[in-house]
Coordinates of C-alpha atoms in Angstrom, one line a residue:
X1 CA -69.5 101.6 -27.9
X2 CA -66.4 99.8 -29.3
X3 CA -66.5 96.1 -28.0
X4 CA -62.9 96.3 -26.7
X5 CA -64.1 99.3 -24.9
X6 CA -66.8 97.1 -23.5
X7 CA -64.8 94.2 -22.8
X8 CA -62.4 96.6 -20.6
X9 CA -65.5 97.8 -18.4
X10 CA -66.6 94.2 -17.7
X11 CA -63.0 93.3 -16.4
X12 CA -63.1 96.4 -14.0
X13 CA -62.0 94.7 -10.2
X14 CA -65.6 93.4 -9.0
X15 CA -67.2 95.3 -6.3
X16 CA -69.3 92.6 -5.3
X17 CA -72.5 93.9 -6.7
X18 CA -71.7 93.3 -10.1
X19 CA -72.4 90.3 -13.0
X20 CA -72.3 89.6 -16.5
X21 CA -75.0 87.7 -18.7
X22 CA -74.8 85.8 -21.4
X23 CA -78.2 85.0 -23.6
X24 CA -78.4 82.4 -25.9
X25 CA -80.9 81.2 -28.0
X26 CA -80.9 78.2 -29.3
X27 CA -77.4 77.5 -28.2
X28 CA -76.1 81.0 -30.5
X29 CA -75.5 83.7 -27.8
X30 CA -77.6 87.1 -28.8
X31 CA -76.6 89.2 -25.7
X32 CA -73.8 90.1 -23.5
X33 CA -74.5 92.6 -20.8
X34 CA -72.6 93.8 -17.8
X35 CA -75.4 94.3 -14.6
X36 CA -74.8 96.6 -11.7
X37 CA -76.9 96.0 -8.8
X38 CA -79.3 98.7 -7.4
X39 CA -81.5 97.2 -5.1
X40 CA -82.5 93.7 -4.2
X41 CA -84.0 92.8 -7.5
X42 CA -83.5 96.1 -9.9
X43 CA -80.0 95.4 -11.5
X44 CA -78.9 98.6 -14.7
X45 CA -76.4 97.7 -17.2
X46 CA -73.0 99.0 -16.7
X47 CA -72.5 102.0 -18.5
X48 CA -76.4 102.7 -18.9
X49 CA -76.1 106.4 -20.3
X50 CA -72.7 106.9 -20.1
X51 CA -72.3 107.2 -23.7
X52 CA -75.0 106.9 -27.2
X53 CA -75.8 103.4 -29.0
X54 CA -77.1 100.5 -27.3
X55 CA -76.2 100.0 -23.8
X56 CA -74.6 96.6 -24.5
X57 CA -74.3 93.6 -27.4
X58 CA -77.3 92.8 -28.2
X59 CA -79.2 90.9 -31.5
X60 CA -81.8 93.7 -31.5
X61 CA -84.6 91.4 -32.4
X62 CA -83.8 89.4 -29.1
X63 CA -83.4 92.4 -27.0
X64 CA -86.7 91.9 -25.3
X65 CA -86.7 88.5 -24.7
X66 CA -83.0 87.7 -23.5
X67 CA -83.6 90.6 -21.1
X68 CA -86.9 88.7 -19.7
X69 CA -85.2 85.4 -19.8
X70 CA -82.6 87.0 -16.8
X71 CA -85.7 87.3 -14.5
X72 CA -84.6 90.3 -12.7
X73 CA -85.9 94.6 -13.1
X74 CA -83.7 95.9 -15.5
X75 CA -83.5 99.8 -16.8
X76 CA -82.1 100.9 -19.9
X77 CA -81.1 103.8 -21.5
X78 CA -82.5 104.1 -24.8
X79 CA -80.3 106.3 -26.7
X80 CA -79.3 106.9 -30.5
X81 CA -79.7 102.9 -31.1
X82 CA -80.8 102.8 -34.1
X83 CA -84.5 100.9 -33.1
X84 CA -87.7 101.3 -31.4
X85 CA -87.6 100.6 -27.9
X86 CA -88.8 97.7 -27.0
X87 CA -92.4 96.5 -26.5
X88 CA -94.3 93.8 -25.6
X89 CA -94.4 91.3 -23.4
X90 CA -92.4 91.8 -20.4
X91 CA -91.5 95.5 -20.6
X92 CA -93.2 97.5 -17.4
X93 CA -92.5 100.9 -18.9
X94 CA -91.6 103.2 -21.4
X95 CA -90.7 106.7 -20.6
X96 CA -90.0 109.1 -23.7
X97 CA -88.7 112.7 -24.0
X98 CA -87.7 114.5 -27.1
X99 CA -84.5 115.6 -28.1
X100 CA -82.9 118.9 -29.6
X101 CA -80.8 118.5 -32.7
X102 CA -80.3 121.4 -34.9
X103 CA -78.3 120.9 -38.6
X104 CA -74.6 122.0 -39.0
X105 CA -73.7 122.5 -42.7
X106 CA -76.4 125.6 -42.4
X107 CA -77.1 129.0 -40.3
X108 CA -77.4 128.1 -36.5
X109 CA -78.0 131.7 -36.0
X110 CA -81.0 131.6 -38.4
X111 CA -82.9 128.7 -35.9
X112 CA -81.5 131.3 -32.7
X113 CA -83.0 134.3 -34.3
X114 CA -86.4 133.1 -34.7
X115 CA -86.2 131.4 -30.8
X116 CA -85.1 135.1 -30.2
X117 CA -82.0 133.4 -28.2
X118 CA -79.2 135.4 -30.7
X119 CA -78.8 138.2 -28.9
X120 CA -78.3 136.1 -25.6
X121 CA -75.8 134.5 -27.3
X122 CA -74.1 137.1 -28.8
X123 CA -74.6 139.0 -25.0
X124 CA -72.3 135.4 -24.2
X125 CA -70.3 135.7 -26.3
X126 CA -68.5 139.1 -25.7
X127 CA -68.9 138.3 -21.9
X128 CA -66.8 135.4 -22.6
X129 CA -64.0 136.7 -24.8
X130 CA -61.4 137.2 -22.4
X131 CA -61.4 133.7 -21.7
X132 CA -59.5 131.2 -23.7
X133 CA -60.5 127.6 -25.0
X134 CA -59.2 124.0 -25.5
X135 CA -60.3 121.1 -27.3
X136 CA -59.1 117.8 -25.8
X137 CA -56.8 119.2 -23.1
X138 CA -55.4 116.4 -21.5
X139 CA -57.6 115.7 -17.8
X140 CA -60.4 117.7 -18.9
X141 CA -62.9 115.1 -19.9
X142 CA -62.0 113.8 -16.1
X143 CA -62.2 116.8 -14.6
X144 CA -65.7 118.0 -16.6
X145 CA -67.3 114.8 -15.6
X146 CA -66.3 114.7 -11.8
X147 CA -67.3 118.4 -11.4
X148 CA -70.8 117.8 -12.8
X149 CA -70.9 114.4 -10.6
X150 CA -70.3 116.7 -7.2
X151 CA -72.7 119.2 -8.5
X152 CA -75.7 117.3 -9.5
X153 CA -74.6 113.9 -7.2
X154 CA -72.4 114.8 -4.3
X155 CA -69.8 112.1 -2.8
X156 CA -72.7 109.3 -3.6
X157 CA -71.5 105.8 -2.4
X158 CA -68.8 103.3 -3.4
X159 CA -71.4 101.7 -6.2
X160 CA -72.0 105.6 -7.7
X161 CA -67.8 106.4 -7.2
X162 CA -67.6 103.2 -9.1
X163 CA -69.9 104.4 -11.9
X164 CA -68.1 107.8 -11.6
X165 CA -64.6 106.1 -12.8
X166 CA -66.5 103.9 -15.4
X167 CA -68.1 107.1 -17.2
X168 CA -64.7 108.8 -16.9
X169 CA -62.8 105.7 -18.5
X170 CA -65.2 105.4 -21.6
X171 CA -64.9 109.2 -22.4
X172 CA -61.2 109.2 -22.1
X173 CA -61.1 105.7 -24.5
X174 CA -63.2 107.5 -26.8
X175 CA -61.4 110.5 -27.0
X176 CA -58.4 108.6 -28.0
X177 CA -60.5 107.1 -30.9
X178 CA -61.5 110.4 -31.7
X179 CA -65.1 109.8 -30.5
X180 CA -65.4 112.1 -28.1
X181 CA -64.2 115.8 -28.1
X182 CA -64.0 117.9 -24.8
X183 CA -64.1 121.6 -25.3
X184 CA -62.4 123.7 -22.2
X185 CA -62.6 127.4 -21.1
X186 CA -59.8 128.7 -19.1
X187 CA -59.5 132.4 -16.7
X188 CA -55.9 133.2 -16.9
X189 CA -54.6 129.1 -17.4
X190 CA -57.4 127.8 -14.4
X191 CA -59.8 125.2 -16.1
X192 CA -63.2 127.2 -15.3
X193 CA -65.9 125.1 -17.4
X194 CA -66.6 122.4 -20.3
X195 CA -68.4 120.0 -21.7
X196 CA -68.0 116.6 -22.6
X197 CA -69.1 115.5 -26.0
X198 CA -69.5 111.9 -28.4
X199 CA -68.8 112.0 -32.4
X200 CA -71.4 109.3 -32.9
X201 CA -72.6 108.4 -36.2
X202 CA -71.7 111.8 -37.9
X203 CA -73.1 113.5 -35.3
X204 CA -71.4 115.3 -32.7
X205 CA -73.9 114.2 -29.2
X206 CA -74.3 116.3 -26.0
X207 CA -72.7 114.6 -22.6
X208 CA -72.3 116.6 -19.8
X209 CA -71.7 120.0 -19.1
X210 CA -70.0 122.2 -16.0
X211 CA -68.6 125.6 -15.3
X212 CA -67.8 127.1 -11.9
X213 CA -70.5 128.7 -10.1
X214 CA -69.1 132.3 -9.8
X215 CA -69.2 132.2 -13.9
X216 CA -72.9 132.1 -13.8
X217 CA -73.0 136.0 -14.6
X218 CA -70.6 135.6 -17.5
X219 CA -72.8 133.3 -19.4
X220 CA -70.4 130.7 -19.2
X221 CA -72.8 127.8 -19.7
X222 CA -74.3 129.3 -22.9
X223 CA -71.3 130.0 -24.4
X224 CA -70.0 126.3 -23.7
X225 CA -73.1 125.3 -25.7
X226 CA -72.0 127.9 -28.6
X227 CA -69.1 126.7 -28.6
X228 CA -69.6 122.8 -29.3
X229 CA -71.9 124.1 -32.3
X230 CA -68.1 125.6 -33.4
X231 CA -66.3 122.7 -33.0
X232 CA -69.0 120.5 -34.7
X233 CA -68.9 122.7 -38.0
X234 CA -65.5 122.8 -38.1
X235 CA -65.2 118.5 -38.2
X236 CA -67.9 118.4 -40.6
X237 CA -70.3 116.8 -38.3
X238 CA -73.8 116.8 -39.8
X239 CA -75.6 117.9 -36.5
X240 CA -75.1 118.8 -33.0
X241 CA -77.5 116.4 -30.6
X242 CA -78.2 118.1 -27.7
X243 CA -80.1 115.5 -26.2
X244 CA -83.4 116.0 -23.8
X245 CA -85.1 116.9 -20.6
X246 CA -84.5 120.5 -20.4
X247 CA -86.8 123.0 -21.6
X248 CA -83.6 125.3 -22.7
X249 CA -82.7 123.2 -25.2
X250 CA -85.6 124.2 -27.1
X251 CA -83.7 128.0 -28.0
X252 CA -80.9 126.2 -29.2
X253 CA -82.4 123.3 -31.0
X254 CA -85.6 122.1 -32.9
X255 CA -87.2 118.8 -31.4
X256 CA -85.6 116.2 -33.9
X257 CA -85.4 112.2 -32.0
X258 CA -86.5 110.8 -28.6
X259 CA -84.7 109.1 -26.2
X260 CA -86.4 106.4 -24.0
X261 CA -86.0 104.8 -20.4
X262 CA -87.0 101.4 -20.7
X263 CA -87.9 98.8 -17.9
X264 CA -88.0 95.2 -18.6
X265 CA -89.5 93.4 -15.7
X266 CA -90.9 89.7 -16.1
X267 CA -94.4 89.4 -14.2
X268 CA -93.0 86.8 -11.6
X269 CA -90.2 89.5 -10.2
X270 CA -92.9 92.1 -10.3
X271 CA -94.7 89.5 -8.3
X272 CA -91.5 88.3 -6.6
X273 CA -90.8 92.4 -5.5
X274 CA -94.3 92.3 -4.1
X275 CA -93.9 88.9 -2.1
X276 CA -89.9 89.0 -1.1
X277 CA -90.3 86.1 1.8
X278 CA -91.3 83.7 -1.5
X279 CA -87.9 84.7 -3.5
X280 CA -85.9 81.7 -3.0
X281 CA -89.0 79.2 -3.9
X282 CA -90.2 81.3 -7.3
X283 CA -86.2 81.5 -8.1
X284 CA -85.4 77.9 -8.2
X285 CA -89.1 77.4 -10.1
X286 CA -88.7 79.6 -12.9
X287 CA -85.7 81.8 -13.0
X288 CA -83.7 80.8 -16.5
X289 CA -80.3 81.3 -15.7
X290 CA -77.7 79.9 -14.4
X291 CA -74.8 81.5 -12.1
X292 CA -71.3 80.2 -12.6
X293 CA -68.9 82.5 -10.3
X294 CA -69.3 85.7 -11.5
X295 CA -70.8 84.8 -14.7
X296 CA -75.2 84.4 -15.7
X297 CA -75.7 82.3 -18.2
X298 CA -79.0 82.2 -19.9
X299 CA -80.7 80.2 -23.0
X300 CA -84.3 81.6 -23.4
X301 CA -85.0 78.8 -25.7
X302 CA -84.5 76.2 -23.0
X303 CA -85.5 76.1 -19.2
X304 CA -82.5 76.8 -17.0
X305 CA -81.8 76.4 -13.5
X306 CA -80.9 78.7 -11.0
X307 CA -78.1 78.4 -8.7
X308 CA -75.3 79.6 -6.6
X309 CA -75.9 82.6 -4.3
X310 CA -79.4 84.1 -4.0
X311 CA -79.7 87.7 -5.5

């Protein structure tokens, strides 16, 4: 993610259950990450999934411990970074899946005849050819993303609203950068289904997907798929990423990556999680970083302090 487009998400207004930390080590800072606050001591990084690459600046040799040194449950997406996820000391878990990524200078339909999914496909396609399509229609990236949100989320809180607008701001930044491509499917001029979708390194990366519900018998959602496997050829893009966890991506894609959920959790919050009415005392003991208004500050090569208002 561009670091202006970063920079933009951390000045969103605060809703109260938000921070930034700053690592250093040795006095050089190594990591910059926006936190959102989940529970009492389980705080994700602001715009954890909402696009590929690292979730946030980081030195990715200090990844694991400037993300110990904050002393709080973090998750994080690990997605198309570029590096191992991290291991070690400090990390509670690691939760893998594969991902589907099929080649796009080639035959697509060579891979789909073998998974038998062609004629499915071509069943789509004809089903679908009344309809009409748009790349980058202005609103759709918005509208995609909001109808998947009320499909797979509902109204959710302010905190998820707020995450909502966040995802919706980075697509629409990209888009304008000409990272991110949303293809459209119109019935007579009304916006029916889409996807949203990243360039990222070459590669053109599955985001979200939505069509209306009385579509289902058209095919609508596989020929959505079909479609960004269009689009990606025609750009040049070397592959279309379709990401994981969903067995259907195995008739459109060979398994090709992994993509990780990571939990970095020092022993004393596990500890502190397990004995909450001993928070304040453990905090003021060993907690390395330091609160200054709305801002962490942490050097893992020094002992910090803790101050300010209690997380």
């Amino acid at each position: 993610m561009p670091h202006s487009l970063y920079r933009q998400l951390l000045k969103r207004p605060d809703d109260g259950r938000r921070r930034i930390a700053l690592v250093r080590h040795r006095g050089v800072p190594v990591m910059l990450a926006g936190l959102r606050q989940r529970s009492r001591y389980v705080w994700e990084p602001i715009a954890n999934w909402h696009a590929p690459g690292p979730a946030f600046p980081v030195e990715p040799k200090h990844v694991c411990p400037a993300l110990r040194s904050i002393s709080l449950e973090i998750p994080i997406a690990w997605w198309r970074t570029g590096m191992e996820p991290p291991s070690g000391r400090g990390v509670r878990s690691v939760e893998t899946s594969p991902t589907y990524r099929l080649r796009l200078d080639g035959d697509p339909e060579k891979f789909w005849r073998e998974t038998g999914y062609l004629r499915t496909i071509r069943n789509m396609r004809n089903r679908c050819k009344g309809f009409t399509v748009a790349i980058n229609h202005p609103g759709a990236a918005a509208w995609t993303i909001r109808q998947w949100s009320q499909k797979w989320g509902g109204d959710g809180d302010e905190a998820s609203r707020v995450e909502l607008d966040e995802r919706i701001e980075v697509a629409e930044d990209l888009e304008k950068r000409g990272k991110h491509i949303s293809i459209s499917v119109f019935d007579n001029g009304q916006l029916v289904g889409g996807s949203s979708n990243f360039v990222h390194e070459g590669d053109l990366v599955a985001g979200v997907i939505y069509h209306e519900p009385q579509y289902r018998a058209n095919g609508l959602g596989v020929r959505i798929i079909d479609l960004a496997f269009e689009v990606g050829a025609a750009r040049a893009l070397k592959t279309f990423d379709l990401g994981g966890k969903a067995d259907y991506k195995k008739k459109w894609a060979p398994e090709d990556g992994t993509r990780s959920r990571v939990v970095v959790a020092p022993l004393r919050v596990q500890y502190m999680r397990k004995v909450a009415s001993t928070v304040r005392a453990l905090a003021g003991r060993s907690c390395t970083w330091m609160l200054i208004s709305a801002m962490h500050i942490a050097d893992y090569g020094a002992i910090g302090r803790f101050a300010g208002t209690p997380l």
